[in-house]
Short mmCIF file of C-alpha atoms in Angstrom, two decimals:
data_model
loop_
_atom_site.label_atom_id
_atom_site.label_comp_id
_atom_site.label_asym_id
_atom_site.label_seq_id
_atom_site.Cartn_x
_atom_site.Cartn_y
_atom_site.Cartn_z
CA MET A 1 13.11 -24.46 -3.68
CA ASN A 2 13.64 -23.98 -7.40
CA LEU A 3 10.66 -22.63 -9.30
CA THR A 4 9.95 -23.90 -12.78
CA ALA A 5 9.71 -21.50 -15.72
CA GLU A 6 5.92 -21.69 -15.52
CA GLU A 7 5.95 -20.91 -11.80
CA GLN A 8 8.34 -17.99 -12.33
CA GLU A 9 5.98 -16.63 -14.96
CA VAL A 10 3.12 -16.84 -12.46
CA LEU A 11 5.20 -15.02 -9.84
CA TRP A 12 6.24 -12.15 -12.11
CA LEU A 13 2.71 -11.77 -13.45
CA SER A 14 1.38 -11.58 -9.89
CA LEU A 15 3.92 -8.90 -8.97
CA ARG A 16 3.11 -6.91 -12.10
CA VAL A 17 -0.62 -7.10 -11.44
CA ALA A 18 -0.18 -6.08 -7.80
CA PHE A 19 2.15 -3.20 -8.68
CA TRP A 20 -0.13 -1.67 -11.30
CA SER A 21 -3.23 -2.18 -9.19
CA VAL A 22 -1.64 -0.11 -6.41
CA PHE A 23 0.02 2.44 -8.69
CA VAL A 24 -3.17 3.31 -10.57
CA SER A 25 -5.47 3.32 -7.54
CA LEU A 26 -3.15 5.34 -5.26
CA PRO A 27 -4.13 8.88 -6.41
CA PHE A 28 -7.83 7.97 -6.27
CA ALA A 29 -7.42 6.48 -2.79
CA VAL A 30 -5.63 9.59 -1.50
CA THR A 31 -8.33 11.84 -2.95
CA VAL A 32 -11.19 9.77 -1.50
CA ALA A 33 -9.45 9.49 1.87
CA TYR A 34 -8.93 13.25 2.03
CA VAL A 35 -12.56 13.94 1.13
CA LEU A 36 -13.83 11.51 3.78
CA ALA A 37 -11.46 12.88 6.40
CA ARG A 38 -11.96 16.59 5.80
CA SER A 39 -15.31 17.14 4.09
CA SER A 40 -18.92 17.05 5.21
CA PHE A 41 -21.62 16.68 2.58
CA PRO A 42 -25.05 15.08 2.12
CA GLY A 43 -24.72 11.37 1.49
CA LYS A 44 -21.23 11.10 3.00
CA THR A 45 -22.17 8.03 5.01
CA LEU A 46 -23.53 6.32 1.90
CA PHE A 47 -20.41 7.26 -0.07
CA ASP A 48 -18.22 5.90 2.71
CA ALA A 49 -20.20 2.65 2.70
CA ALA A 50 -19.85 2.34 -1.08
CA VAL A 51 -16.07 2.82 -0.87
CA HIS A 52 -15.76 0.03 1.70
CA LEU A 53 -18.29 -2.27 0.01
CA PRO A 54 -15.63 -4.58 -1.54
CA LEU A 55 -14.55 -5.51 2.00
CA VAL A 56 -17.90 -7.11 2.80
CA LEU A 57 -19.14 -8.27 -0.60
CA PRO A 58 -18.20 -11.74 -1.81
CA PRO A 59 -15.30 -11.24 -4.25
CA VAL A 60 -17.20 -13.23 -6.87
CA VAL A 61 -19.94 -10.58 -6.81
CA VAL A 62 -17.38 -7.84 -7.40
CA GLY A 63 -15.90 -9.81 -10.30
CA TYR A 64 -19.35 -10.39 -11.80
CA PHE A 65 -20.19 -6.68 -11.73
CA LEU A 66 -16.82 -5.89 -13.27
CA LEU A 67 -17.60 -8.34 -16.05
CA LEU A 68 -20.96 -6.64 -16.64
CA LEU A 69 -19.39 -3.18 -16.70
CA PHE A 70 -16.06 -3.80 -18.41
CA GLY A 71 -16.88 -6.74 -20.67
CA ARG A 72 -16.73 -6.04 -24.39
CA ARG A 73 -20.49 -5.56 -24.41
CA GLY A 74 -20.55 -3.69 -21.13
CA PRO A 75 -21.15 0.08 -21.00
CA LEU A 76 -17.62 0.93 -19.88
CA GLY A 77 -15.84 -1.91 -21.63
CA GLY A 78 -17.45 -0.99 -24.96
CA ILE A 79 -16.33 2.63 -24.63
CA LEU A 80 -12.77 1.68 -23.73
CA GLU A 81 -12.49 -0.70 -26.69
CA GLN A 82 -14.13 1.54 -29.31
CA TRP A 83 -12.55 4.83 -28.31
CA PHE A 84 -9.17 3.80 -26.93
CA GLY A 85 -8.66 0.24 -28.14
CA ILE A 86 -8.33 -0.98 -24.54
CA VAL A 87 -9.70 -4.38 -23.53
CA VAL A 88 -9.54 -5.37 -19.87
CA ALA A 89 -11.82 -8.41 -19.70
CA PHE A 90 -9.79 -11.65 -19.78
CA ARG A 91 -6.53 -9.67 -19.80
CA TRP A 92 -3.89 -9.07 -17.13
CA THR A 93 -5.01 -5.45 -17.01
CA GLY A 94 -8.41 -6.71 -15.89
CA ALA A 95 -6.73 -8.73 -13.16
CA ALA A 96 -5.01 -5.52 -12.01
CA LEU A 97 -8.36 -3.71 -12.05
CA ALA A 98 -10.03 -6.41 -9.96
CA ALA A 99 -7.12 -6.51 -7.50
CA GLY A 100 -7.09 -2.72 -7.26
CA ILE A 101 -10.78 -2.54 -6.42
CA MET A 102 -10.51 -5.25 -3.77
CA GLY A 103 -7.53 -3.52 -2.13
CA PHE A 104 -8.89 0.02 -2.53
CA PRO A 105 -10.81 0.15 0.78
CA LEU A 106 -7.74 -0.92 2.75
CA MET A 107 -5.69 1.86 1.22
CA VAL A 108 -8.42 4.47 1.73
CA ARG A 109 -8.94 3.52 5.36
CA ALA A 110 -5.25 3.67 6.27
CA VAL A 111 -4.70 7.02 4.54
CA ARG A 112 -7.91 8.48 5.95
CA LEU A 113 -6.95 7.62 9.52
CA SER A 114 -3.61 9.27 8.93
CA PHE A 115 -5.26 12.44 7.62
CA GLU A 116 -7.57 12.54 10.63
CA THR A 117 -4.67 12.49 13.12
CA ILE A 118 -2.87 15.48 11.57
CA ASP A 119 -2.84 18.64 13.68
CA ARG A 120 -4.82 21.16 11.64
CA LYS A 121 -2.87 23.99 13.28
CA LEU A 122 0.18 23.03 11.23
CA GLU A 123 -1.79 23.46 8.03
CA ALA A 124 -3.23 26.72 9.28
CA ALA A 125 0.27 27.99 10.03
CA ALA A 126 1.36 27.21 6.49
CA SER A 127 -1.72 29.02 5.15
CA THR A 128 -0.77 32.18 7.08
CA LEU A 129 2.44 32.23 5.04
CA ARG A 130 0.28 32.70 1.94
CA ALA A 131 0.69 29.11 0.80
CA GLY A 132 -2.20 27.92 -1.38
CA ARG A 133 -4.29 24.87 -0.54
CA ALA A 134 -2.45 22.73 -3.08
CA VAL A 135 0.94 23.83 -1.72
CA VAL A 136 -0.17 23.14 1.86
CA PHE A 137 -1.45 19.71 0.89
CA PHE A 138 1.71 18.58 -0.89
CA THR A 139 4.23 20.18 1.47
CA VAL A 140 2.52 19.76 4.86
CA THR A 141 -0.50 17.44 4.82
CA LEU A 142 0.79 14.65 2.60
CA PRO A 143 4.22 14.34 4.29
CA LEU A 144 2.52 14.17 7.70
CA ALA A 145 0.22 11.44 6.39
CA LEU A 146 3.17 9.41 5.05
CA PRO A 147 2.97 6.59 7.65
CA GLY A 148 -0.66 5.91 6.76
CA LEU A 149 0.13 6.19 3.07
CA ILE A 150 2.87 3.58 3.33
CA THR A 151 0.65 1.26 5.34
CA GLY A 152 -2.20 1.60 2.86
CA VAL A 153 0.01 0.98 -0.16
CA LEU A 154 1.62 -2.16 1.23
CA LEU A 155 -1.62 -3.58 2.62
CA SER A 156 -3.26 -3.05 -0.74
CA PHE A 157 -0.26 -4.62 -2.48
CA ALA A 158 -0.44 -7.70 -0.24
CA ARG A 159 -4.20 -7.90 -0.77
CA SER A 160 -3.72 -7.72 -4.53
CA LEU A 161 -1.26 -10.62 -4.43
CA GLY A 162 -3.89 -12.74 -2.69
CA GLU A 163 -6.89 -11.77 -4.79
CA PHE A 164 -8.77 -14.77 -6.19
CA GLY A 165 -12.57 -14.58 -6.44
CA ALA A 166 -13.00 -11.31 -8.33
CA THR A 167 -10.07 -12.12 -10.60
CA ILE A 168 -11.20 -15.57 -11.70
CA THR A 169 -14.75 -14.32 -12.27
CA PHE A 170 -13.74 -11.28 -14.28
CA VAL A 171 -10.71 -12.44 -16.27
CA SER A 172 -10.82 -16.23 -15.89
CA ASN A 173 -7.73 -18.39 -15.32
CA ILE A 174 -5.64 -18.01 -18.47
CA PRO A 175 -2.02 -19.27 -18.32
CA GLY A 176 0.47 -16.49 -18.98
CA GLU A 177 -2.22 -13.82 -19.06
CA THR A 178 -4.35 -13.85 -15.91
CA ARG A 179 -3.12 -16.82 -13.88
CA THR A 180 -1.75 -15.15 -10.75
CA LEU A 181 -0.43 -16.89 -7.62
CA PRO A 182 -3.80 -17.78 -6.03
CA LEU A 183 -5.21 -18.99 -9.33
CA ALA A 184 -2.10 -21.06 -10.06
CA ILE A 185 -2.20 -22.63 -6.60
CA TYR A 186 -5.85 -23.53 -7.09
CA THR A 187 -5.07 -24.99 -10.52
CA TYR A 188 -2.22 -27.12 -9.20
CA THR A 189 -4.34 -28.47 -6.35
CA GLN A 190 -6.83 -29.68 -8.96
CA THR A 191 -4.13 -31.22 -11.18
CA PRO A 192 -2.79 -34.74 -10.58
CA GLY A 193 0.82 -34.47 -9.42
CA GLY A 194 0.54 -30.76 -8.84
CA ASP A 195 0.89 -30.86 -5.06
CA GLN A 196 4.58 -29.94 -5.05
CA ALA A 197 4.04 -26.95 -7.31
CA ALA A 198 1.10 -25.81 -5.18
CA LEU A 199 3.27 -26.10 -2.06
CA ARG A 200 6.14 -24.13 -3.60
CA LEU A 201 3.84 -21.30 -4.70
CA SER A 202 2.07 -21.31 -1.34
CA ILE A 203 5.42 -20.83 0.39
CA VAL A 204 6.24 -18.01 -2.03
CA ALA A 205 2.88 -16.38 -1.24
CA VAL A 206 3.55 -16.59 2.50
CA LEU A 207 7.04 -15.12 2.10
CA LEU A 208 5.78 -12.25 -0.06
CA SER A 209 3.04 -11.42 2.43
CA LEU A 210 5.48 -11.49 5.36
CA ALA A 211 7.91 -9.32 3.40
CA ALA A 212 5.20 -6.77 2.64
CA LEU A 213 4.17 -6.59 6.31
CA TYR A 214 7.78 -6.34 7.46
CA VAL A 215 8.64 -3.60 4.97
CA SER A 216 5.47 -1.76 5.96
CA GLU A 217 6.47 -1.82 9.63
CA VAL A 218 10.02 -0.65 8.93
CA LEU A 219 8.98 2.16 6.59
CA VAL A 220 6.19 3.35 8.88
CA ARG A 221 8.63 3.59 11.79
CA ARG A 222 11.08 5.58 9.69
CA ALA A 223 8.34 7.87 8.44
CA ALA A 224 7.09 8.35 12.00
CA ARG A 225 10.58 9.38 13.11
CA ARG A 226 10.67 12.03 10.42
CA VAL A 227 7.21 13.33 11.32
CA THR A 228 7.35 13.24 15.12
CA GLY A 229 11.08 13.10 15.87
CA GLU A 230 13.28 10.38 17.40
CA ASP A 231 12.34 11.21 21.02
CA ALA A 232 8.60 10.96 20.43
CA VAL A 233 9.01 7.62 18.71
CA GLY A 234 11.28 6.37 21.48
CA ARG A 235 8.71 7.20 24.15
CA ARG A 236 6.18 5.04 22.35
#
């Protein structure tokens, strides 16, 4: 299954978009997950619902709102262009933004569940040794939450690879700039003689998704062994 130069370009663009969508959203997802897992404040339920809203909204709606906000005439897009010279609408960076938002709830949920299962006594023990909250978080809490972190990252990465509706609405379907795997597959299915290319890219998409799930399972098991020990994992 030899990919053409155009198909290879689509593949590498998709991987770049997925990587940056996860890389940029990761610190925000960890912060939000920690707040939801450990804090209680007025409006928490509403905040939680807003974080998970991309899971239930049609992706086209998300892309439309992104276009309104980050378009060149949008409130955020205008600021980014005028102050920093950054344009995301109809650029690959916009595709990464759309993919990141669509995968954000998956990452938050996985990390949050991991935070919630941590034994708070371990953190309390570290605090008695005069470790500050930041030190406890980075040396105790975050390592213990590693399995959920890995799961969230790879699920979000796989989701970003498959993002279609928000991407095509926000940044269109521009060859070499925003045409990721799903958009390319759709284009080839609408092009006479494009069935073979669509099939090849569909197989690539399936293989990438399987690889992400497989790597997630392997890394989570290894992280679990480090956190709970070989015997505990074996008993499971």
